[in-house]
Structure formats: C-alpha cells, structure tokens
Tab-separated table of C-alpha atoms and ligand atoms in Angstrom:
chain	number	residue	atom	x	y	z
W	281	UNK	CA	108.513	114.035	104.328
W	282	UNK	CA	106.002	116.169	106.199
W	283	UNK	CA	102.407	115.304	104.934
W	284	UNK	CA	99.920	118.040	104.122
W	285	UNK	CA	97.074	115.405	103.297
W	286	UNK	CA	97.645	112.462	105.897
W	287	UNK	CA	97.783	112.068	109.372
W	288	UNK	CA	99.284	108.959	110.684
W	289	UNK	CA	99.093	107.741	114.323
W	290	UNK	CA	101.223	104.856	115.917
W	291	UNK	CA	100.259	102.621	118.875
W	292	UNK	CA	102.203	100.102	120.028
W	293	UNK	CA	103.056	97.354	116.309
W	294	UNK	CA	99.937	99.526	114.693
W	295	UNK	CA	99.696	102.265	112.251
W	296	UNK	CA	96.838	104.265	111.394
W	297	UNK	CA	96.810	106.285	108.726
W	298	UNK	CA	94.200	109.073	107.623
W	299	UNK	CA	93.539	110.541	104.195
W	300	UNK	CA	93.051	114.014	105.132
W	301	UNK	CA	92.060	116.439	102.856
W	302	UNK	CA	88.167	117.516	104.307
W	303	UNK	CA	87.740	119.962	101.363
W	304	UNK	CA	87.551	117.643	99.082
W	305	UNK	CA	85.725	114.263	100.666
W	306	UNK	CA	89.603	113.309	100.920
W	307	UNK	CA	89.580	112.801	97.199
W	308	UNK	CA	93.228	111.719	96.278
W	309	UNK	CA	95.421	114.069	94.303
W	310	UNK	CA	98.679	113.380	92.523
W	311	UNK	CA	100.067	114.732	95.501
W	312	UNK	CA	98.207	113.160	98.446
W	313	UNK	CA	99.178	109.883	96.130
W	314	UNK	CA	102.813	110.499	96.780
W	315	UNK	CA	102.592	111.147	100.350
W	316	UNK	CA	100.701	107.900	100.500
W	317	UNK	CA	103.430	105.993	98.647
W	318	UNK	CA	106.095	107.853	101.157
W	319	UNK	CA	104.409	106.691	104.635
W	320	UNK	CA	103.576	103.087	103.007
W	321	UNK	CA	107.189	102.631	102.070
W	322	UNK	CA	108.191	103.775	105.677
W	323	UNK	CA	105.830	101.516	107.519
W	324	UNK	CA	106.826	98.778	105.366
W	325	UNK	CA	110.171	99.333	106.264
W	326	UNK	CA	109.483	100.000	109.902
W	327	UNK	CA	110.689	96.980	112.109
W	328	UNK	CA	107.854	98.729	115.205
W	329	UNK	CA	104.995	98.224	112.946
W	330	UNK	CA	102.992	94.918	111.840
W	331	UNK	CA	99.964	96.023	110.964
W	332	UNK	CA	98.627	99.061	109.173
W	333	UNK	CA	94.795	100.189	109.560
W	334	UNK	CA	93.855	102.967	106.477
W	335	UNK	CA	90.581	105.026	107.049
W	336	UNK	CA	89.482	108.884	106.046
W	337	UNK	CA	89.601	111.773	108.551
W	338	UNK	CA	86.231	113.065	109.732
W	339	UNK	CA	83.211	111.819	109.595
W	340	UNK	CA	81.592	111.821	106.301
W	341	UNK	CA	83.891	110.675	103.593
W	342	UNK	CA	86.689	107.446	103.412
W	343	UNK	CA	87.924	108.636	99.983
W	344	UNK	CA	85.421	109.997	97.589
W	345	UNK	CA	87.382	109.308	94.605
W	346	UNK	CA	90.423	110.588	92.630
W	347	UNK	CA	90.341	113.751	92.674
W	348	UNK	CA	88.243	115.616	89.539
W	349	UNK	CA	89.289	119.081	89.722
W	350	UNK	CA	92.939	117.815	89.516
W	351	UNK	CA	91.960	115.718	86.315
W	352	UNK	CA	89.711	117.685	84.510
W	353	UNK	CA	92.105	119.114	82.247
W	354	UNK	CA	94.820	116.083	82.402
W	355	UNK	CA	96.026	115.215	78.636
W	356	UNK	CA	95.822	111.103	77.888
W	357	UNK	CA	99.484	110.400	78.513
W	358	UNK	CA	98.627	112.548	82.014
W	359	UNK	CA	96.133	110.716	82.862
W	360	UNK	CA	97.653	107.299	82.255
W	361	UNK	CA	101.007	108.679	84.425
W	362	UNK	CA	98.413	109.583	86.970
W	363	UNK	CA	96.689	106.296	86.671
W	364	UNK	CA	99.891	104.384	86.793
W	365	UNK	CA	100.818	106.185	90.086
W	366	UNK	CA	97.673	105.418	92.356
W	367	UNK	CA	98.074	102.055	90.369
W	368	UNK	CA	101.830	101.550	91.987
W	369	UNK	CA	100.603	102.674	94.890
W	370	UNK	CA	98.167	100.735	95.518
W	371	UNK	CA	100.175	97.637	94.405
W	372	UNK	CA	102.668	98.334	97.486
W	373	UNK	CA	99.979	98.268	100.278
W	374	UNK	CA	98.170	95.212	98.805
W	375	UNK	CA	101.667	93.559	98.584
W	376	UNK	CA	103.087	94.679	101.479
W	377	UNK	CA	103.460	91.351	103.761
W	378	UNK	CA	102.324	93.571	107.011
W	379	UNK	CA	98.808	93.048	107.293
W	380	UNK	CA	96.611	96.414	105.555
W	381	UNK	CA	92.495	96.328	107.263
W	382	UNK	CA	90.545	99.073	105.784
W	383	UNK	CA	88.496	100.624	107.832
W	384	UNK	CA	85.464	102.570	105.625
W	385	UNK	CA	83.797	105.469	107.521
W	386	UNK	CA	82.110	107.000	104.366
W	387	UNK	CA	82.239	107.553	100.822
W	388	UNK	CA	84.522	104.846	99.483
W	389	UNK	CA	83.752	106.209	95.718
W	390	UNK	CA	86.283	105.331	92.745
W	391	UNK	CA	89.344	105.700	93.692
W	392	UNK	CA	88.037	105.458	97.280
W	393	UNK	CA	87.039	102.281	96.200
W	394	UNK	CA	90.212	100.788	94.920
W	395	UNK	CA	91.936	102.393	98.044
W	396	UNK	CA	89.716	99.644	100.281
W	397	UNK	CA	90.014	97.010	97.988
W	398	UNK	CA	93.396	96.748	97.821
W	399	UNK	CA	93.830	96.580	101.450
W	400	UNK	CA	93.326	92.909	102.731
W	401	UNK	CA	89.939	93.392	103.807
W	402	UNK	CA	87.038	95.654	104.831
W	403	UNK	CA	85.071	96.996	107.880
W	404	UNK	CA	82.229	99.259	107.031
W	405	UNK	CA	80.538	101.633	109.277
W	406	UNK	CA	77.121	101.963	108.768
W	407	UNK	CA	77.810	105.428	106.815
W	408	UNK	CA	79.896	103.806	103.992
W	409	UNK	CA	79.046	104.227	100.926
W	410	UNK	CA	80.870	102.172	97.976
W	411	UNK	CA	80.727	102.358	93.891
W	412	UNK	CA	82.742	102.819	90.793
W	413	UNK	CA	81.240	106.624	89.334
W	414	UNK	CA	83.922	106.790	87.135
W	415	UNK	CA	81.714	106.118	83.650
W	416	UNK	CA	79.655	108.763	84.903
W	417	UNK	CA	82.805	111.218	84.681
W	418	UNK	CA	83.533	109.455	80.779
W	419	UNK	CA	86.216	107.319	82.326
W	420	UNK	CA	87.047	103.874	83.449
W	421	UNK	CA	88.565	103.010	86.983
W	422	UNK	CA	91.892	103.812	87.014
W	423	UNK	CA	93.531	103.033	90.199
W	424	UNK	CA	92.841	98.883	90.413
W	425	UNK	CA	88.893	99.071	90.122
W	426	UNK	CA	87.706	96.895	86.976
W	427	UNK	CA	90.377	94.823	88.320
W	428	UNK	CA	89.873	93.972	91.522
W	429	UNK	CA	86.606	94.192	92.242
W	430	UNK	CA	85.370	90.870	89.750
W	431	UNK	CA	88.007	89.188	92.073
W	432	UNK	CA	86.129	89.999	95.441
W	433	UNK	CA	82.342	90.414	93.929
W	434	UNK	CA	82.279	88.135	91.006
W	435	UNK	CA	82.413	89.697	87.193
W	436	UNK	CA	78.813	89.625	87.023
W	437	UNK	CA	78.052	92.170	90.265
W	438	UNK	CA	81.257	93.743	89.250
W	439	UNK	CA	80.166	94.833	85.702
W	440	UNK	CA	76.732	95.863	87.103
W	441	UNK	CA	78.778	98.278	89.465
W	442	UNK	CA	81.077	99.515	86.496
W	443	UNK	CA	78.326	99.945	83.764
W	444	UNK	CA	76.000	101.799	85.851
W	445	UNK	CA	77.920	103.575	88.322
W	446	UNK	CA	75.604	102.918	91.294
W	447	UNK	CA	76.129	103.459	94.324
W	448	UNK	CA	75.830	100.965	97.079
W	449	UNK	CA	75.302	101.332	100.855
W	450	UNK	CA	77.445	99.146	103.509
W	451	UNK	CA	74.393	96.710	104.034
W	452	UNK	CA	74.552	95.643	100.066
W	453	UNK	CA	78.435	95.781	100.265
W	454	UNK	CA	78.241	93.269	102.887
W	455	UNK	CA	75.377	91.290	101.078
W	456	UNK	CA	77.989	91.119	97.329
W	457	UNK	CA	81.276	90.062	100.176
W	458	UNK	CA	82.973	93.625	99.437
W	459	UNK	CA	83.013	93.934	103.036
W	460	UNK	CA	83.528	91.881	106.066
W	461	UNK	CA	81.158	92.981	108.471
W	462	UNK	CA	79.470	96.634	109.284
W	463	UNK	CA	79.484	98.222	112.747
W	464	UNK	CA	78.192	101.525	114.131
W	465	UNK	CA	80.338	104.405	113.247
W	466	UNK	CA	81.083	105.562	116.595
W	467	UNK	CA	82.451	102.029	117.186
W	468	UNK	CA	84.305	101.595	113.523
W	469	UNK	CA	87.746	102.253	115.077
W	470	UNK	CA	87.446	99.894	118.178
W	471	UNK	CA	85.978	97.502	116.088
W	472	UNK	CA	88.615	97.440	113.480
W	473	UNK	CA	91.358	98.051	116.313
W	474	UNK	CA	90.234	94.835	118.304
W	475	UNK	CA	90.925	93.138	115.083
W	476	UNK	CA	94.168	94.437	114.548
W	477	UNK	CA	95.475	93.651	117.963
W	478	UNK	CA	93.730	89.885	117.839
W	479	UNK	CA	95.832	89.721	114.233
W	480	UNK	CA	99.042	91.250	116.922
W	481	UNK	CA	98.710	88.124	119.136
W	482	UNK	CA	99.663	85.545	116.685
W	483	UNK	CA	102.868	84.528	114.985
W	484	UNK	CA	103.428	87.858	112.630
W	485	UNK	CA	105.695	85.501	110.224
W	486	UNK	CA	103.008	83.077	109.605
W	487	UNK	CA	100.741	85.644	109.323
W	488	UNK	CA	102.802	87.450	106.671
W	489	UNK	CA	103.546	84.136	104.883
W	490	UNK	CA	99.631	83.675	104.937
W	491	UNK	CA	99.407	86.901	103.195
W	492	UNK	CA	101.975	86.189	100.935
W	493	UNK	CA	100.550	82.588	99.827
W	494	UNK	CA	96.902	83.819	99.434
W	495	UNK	CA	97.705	86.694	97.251
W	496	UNK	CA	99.979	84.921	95.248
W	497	UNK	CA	97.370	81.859	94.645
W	498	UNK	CA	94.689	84.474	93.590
W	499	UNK	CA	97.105	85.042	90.461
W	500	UNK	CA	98.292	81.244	89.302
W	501	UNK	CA	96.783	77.771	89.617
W	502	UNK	CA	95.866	75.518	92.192
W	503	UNK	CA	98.967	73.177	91.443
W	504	UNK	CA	100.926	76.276	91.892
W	505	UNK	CA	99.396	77.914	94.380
W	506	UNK	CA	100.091	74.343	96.336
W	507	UNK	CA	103.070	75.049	95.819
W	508	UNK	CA	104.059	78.372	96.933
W	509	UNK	CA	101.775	77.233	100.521
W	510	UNK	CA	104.298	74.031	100.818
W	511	UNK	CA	107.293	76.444	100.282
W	512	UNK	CA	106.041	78.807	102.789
W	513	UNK	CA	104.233	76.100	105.687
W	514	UNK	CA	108.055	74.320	105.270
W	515	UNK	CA	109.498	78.041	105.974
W	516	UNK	CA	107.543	77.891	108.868
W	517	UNK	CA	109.400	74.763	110.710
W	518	UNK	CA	112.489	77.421	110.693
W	519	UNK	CA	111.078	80.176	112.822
W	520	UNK	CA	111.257	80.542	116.558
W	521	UNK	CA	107.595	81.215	116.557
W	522	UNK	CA	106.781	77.978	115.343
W	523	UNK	CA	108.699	76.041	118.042
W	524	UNK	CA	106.982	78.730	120.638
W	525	UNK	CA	103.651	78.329	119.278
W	526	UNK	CA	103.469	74.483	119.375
W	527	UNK	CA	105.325	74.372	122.668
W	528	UNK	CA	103.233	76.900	124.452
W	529	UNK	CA	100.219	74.543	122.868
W	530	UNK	CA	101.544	71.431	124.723
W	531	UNK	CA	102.936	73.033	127.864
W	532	UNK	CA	99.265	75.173	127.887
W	533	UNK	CA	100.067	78.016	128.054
W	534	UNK	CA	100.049	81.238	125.751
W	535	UNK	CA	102.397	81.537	123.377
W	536	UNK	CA	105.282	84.462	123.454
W	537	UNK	CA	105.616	85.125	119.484
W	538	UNK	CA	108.621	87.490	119.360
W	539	UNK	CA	108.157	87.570	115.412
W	540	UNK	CA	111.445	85.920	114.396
P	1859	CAA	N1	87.284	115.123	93.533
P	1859	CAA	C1	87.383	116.422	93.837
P	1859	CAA	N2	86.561	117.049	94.710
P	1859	CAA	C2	85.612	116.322	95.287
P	1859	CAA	C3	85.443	114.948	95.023
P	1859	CAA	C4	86.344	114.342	94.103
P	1859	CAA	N3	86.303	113.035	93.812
P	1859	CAA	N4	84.400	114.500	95.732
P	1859	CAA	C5	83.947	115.539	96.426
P	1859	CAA	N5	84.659	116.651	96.164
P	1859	CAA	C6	84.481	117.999	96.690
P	1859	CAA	C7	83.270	118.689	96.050
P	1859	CAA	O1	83.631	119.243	94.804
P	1859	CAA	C8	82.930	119.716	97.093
P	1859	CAA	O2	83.833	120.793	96.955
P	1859	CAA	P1	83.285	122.333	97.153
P	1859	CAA	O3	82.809	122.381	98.571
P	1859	CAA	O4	84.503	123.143	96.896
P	1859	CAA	O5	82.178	122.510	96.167
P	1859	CAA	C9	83.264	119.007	98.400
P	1859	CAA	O6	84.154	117.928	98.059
P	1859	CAA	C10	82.045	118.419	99.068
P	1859	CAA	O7	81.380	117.593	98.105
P	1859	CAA	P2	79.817	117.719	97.790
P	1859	CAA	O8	79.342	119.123	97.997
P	1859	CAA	O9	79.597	117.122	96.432
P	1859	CAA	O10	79.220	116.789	98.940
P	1859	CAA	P3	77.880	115.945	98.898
P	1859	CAA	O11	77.668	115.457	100.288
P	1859	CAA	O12	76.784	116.726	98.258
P	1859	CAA	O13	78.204	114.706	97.936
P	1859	CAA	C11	79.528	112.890	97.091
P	1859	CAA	C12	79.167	113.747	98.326
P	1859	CAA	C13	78.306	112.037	96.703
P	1859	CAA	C14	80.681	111.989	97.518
P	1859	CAA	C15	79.918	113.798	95.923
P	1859	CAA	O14	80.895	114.721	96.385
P	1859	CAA	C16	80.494	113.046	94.756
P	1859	CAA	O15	79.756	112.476	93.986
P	1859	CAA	N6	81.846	113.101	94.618
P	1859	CAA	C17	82.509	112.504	93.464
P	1859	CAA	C18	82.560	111.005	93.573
P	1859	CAA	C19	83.205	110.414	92.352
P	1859	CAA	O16	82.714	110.541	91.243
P	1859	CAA	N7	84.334	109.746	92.550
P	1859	CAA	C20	85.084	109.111	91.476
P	1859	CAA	C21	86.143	110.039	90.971
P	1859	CAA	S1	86.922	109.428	89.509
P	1859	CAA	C22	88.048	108.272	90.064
P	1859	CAA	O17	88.136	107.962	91.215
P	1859	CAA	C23	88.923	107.698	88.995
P	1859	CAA	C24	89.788	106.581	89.393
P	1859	CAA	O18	89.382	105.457	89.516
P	1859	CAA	C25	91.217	106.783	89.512
C-alpha cells in the first residue's frame, strides 16, 4: 500500500513513522487510520524491525485530533464504525510486543492524544501540547481517551482533562506522569532515538515479554499478574539470550543478544 498521509523511515531494527497530513495539523481521517493500521501490521510482522518510534511531520502539530471536517456530518452508527476503527488501531500498536515510544513534537489533541497514549510511553518536546477537546466538539473521546488516560494520570486529573477540555503544555504533562521527560525540539528525535537504540542493546525477547507482562497486569490482579510474569521470567531460561546475557555478565564482557 502506498501511503498518501504517512511517511515511514527505517534505520537499522527502527521504524519511524510520520503522520503526515500538514493541512490539517495531521488530524487523522478514516483514511490516514487505515494506512496506519497497514504499516503497523507490516512492522509487526517485519523480522528487521524491533522497535517503532511514532511522531507528526513538521514542526507544529503531533496529531491535532480526529479529523472534524471528516466527522461533521458522520451519522451515529458512522461515527461508532469510525470510532471502532482508530479504536482497533490503536489496540494493535499498544499490543504489539515490539516496543512503540511516542515521540510528541506538537499538538497531541484528542485523537492525537490517544495516538501517544497508546504507545508505551512519551517524550515531549517543549512545543507539545496535550488535552481531550472532544466535549468541546459535543463528543466524548473516541479513539482510547476516557480510557486510558485515568490509567496513566489517575481518574481524578483524568476527568478534570475530559470535563473541561483544557489544554495542557508538556511541562504540566510531565508534572500529571503523561509524559516521561521533555527535551528541546530540535533535539526530540535524538533524544527519543538514543532511547530506542539503548532499548536495541538488550535482549529484544525479554524486552517483549516485559511488554507483554506489564500490559497484561494493568488489566487483572496482582495474583494474576504474578502469574503471567512467572510464565514469562520461566520462558526466559529457554532463550539463547538468556544464556548470552548471564554468560557475557560472568565472563565481563558485553553481551551479543541475537534476539532468539
Ligand atoms: N480536524 C480537521 N482539521 C483540523 C484539525 C482537526 N482535528 N485540527 C486542525 N485542523 C485544520 C484547521 O481546520 C486548519 O485548516 P484550514 O487551514 O483549512 O483552515 C488547519 O488545520 C490549521 O489549523 P488552525 O488554523 O486552527 O491552527 P491554529 O494554530 O490556529 O490552531 C489548534 C491549532 C489549536 C490545534 C486548532 O487547530 C485546533 O483546536 N484543532 C482541533 C483540535 C481538536 O479539537 N481535536 C480533537 C478532535 S475530536 C477527536 O479527536 C475525537 C476522538 O477522540 C476520536
């Protein structure tokens, strides 16, 4: 599939991937939703990439929202297919196992919002901006938002956020925990790149199992979630990397991960 509003750049186990569409802050259309849902499937599936990076072409605007001229006129089972759809979407790149960093350098409004929350976590340049407008449009998040954000800020900053549709600047973000740190714009990329390639260095298995067991004991109980972590930390002793890691430990030197 060629993409008219993404650009995607790979270097060396990394994807980067752009929303592109400058007319419109890179607000996310039905179909800029299923050319998202096309390159995460592929980079999913790609056995050359273990870590995806999502960010917003230019230098003004992460995603500023689902896009309103494409809802305006949307009937209610429309809407709730559209819904669904950035829903799904979404879904996949927070469940992928591959590591997902969001890196915000703008408005990250609504949608834009729910794009960087269901990535695994957030670097901010000092331009982001971050809120859920939606009940100033006479709607409720759609795409994740009254869902996901209570589970990173806490119901009682997250209903603040949702009732009054303010918006937020990266220093406040960071204050609430919605992101992980803020950097300069001009060094947003490096930043979130030097990350990305620290994440590269270790054992990608345990990282995805990390993934995988975090996520998972978000949704159930502790007893469970102890669980799942013993299933997966036991998965571990049957990796190469494992025996690599430890080995290179005790013979001093770095380890070779080769992901298997
Ligand atoms: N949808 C469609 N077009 C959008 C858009 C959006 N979410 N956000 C910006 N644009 C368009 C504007 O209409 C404008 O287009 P024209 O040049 O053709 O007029 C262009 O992008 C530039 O925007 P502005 O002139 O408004 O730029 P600004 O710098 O003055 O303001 C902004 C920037 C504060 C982000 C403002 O554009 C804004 O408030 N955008 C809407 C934000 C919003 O409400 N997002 C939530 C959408 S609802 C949602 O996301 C539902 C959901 O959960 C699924």
């Amino acid at each position: 599939m060629a993409y008219e509003n993404l650009l995607l750049e790979k270097e060396d186990r990394l994807a980067i991937l752009y929303i592109n569409r400058p007319k419109a802050l890179n607000a996310l259309n039905n179909a800029t939703l299923v050319e998202l849902k096309d390159a995460v499937l592929k980079i999913k599936a790609d056995p050359e990439i273990d870590l995806l990076i999502i960010s917003g072409a230019g230098e003004k605007s992460f995603v500023a929202g689902a896009d309103i001229a494409f809802m305006q006129n949307l009937t209610a089972p429309e809407g709730r297919a559209f819904g669904a759809l950035g829903q799904e979407v979404f879904r996949l790149i927070e469940a992928m196992e591959k590591p997902v960093i969001a890196a915000v350098n703008g408005f990250a409004l609504g949608g834009g919002c729910e794009l960087a929350m269901c990535c695994d976590f957030r670097i901010a340049s000092t331009k982001a901006k971050f809120g859920q407008p939606e009940v100033g449009l006479g709607i409720t998040p759609g795409f994740g938002g009254t869902q996901r954000l209570a589970r990173l800020v806490g119901l009682g900053m997250a209903k603040q956020m949702l009732f009054t549709a303010d918006v937020i600047n990266a220093n406040e973000a960071l204050r609430i925990g919605l992101v992980n740190s803020v950097v300069e714009q001009t060094e947003l990329m490096d930043v979130v790149k030097g990350i990305a390639r620290k994440i590269l260095s270790k054992g990608q298995l345990a990282v995805r199992f990390s993934k995988v067991a975090a996520n998972e004991g978000m949704q159930t109980d502790i007893d469970r979630g102890m669980t799942i972590e013993a299933d997966l930390f036991g998965l571990c002793f049957a990796t190469e990397d494992q025996k690599e890691g430890m080995t290179a430990f005790l013979e001093k030197r770095k380890p070779g991960f080769t992901g298997k």
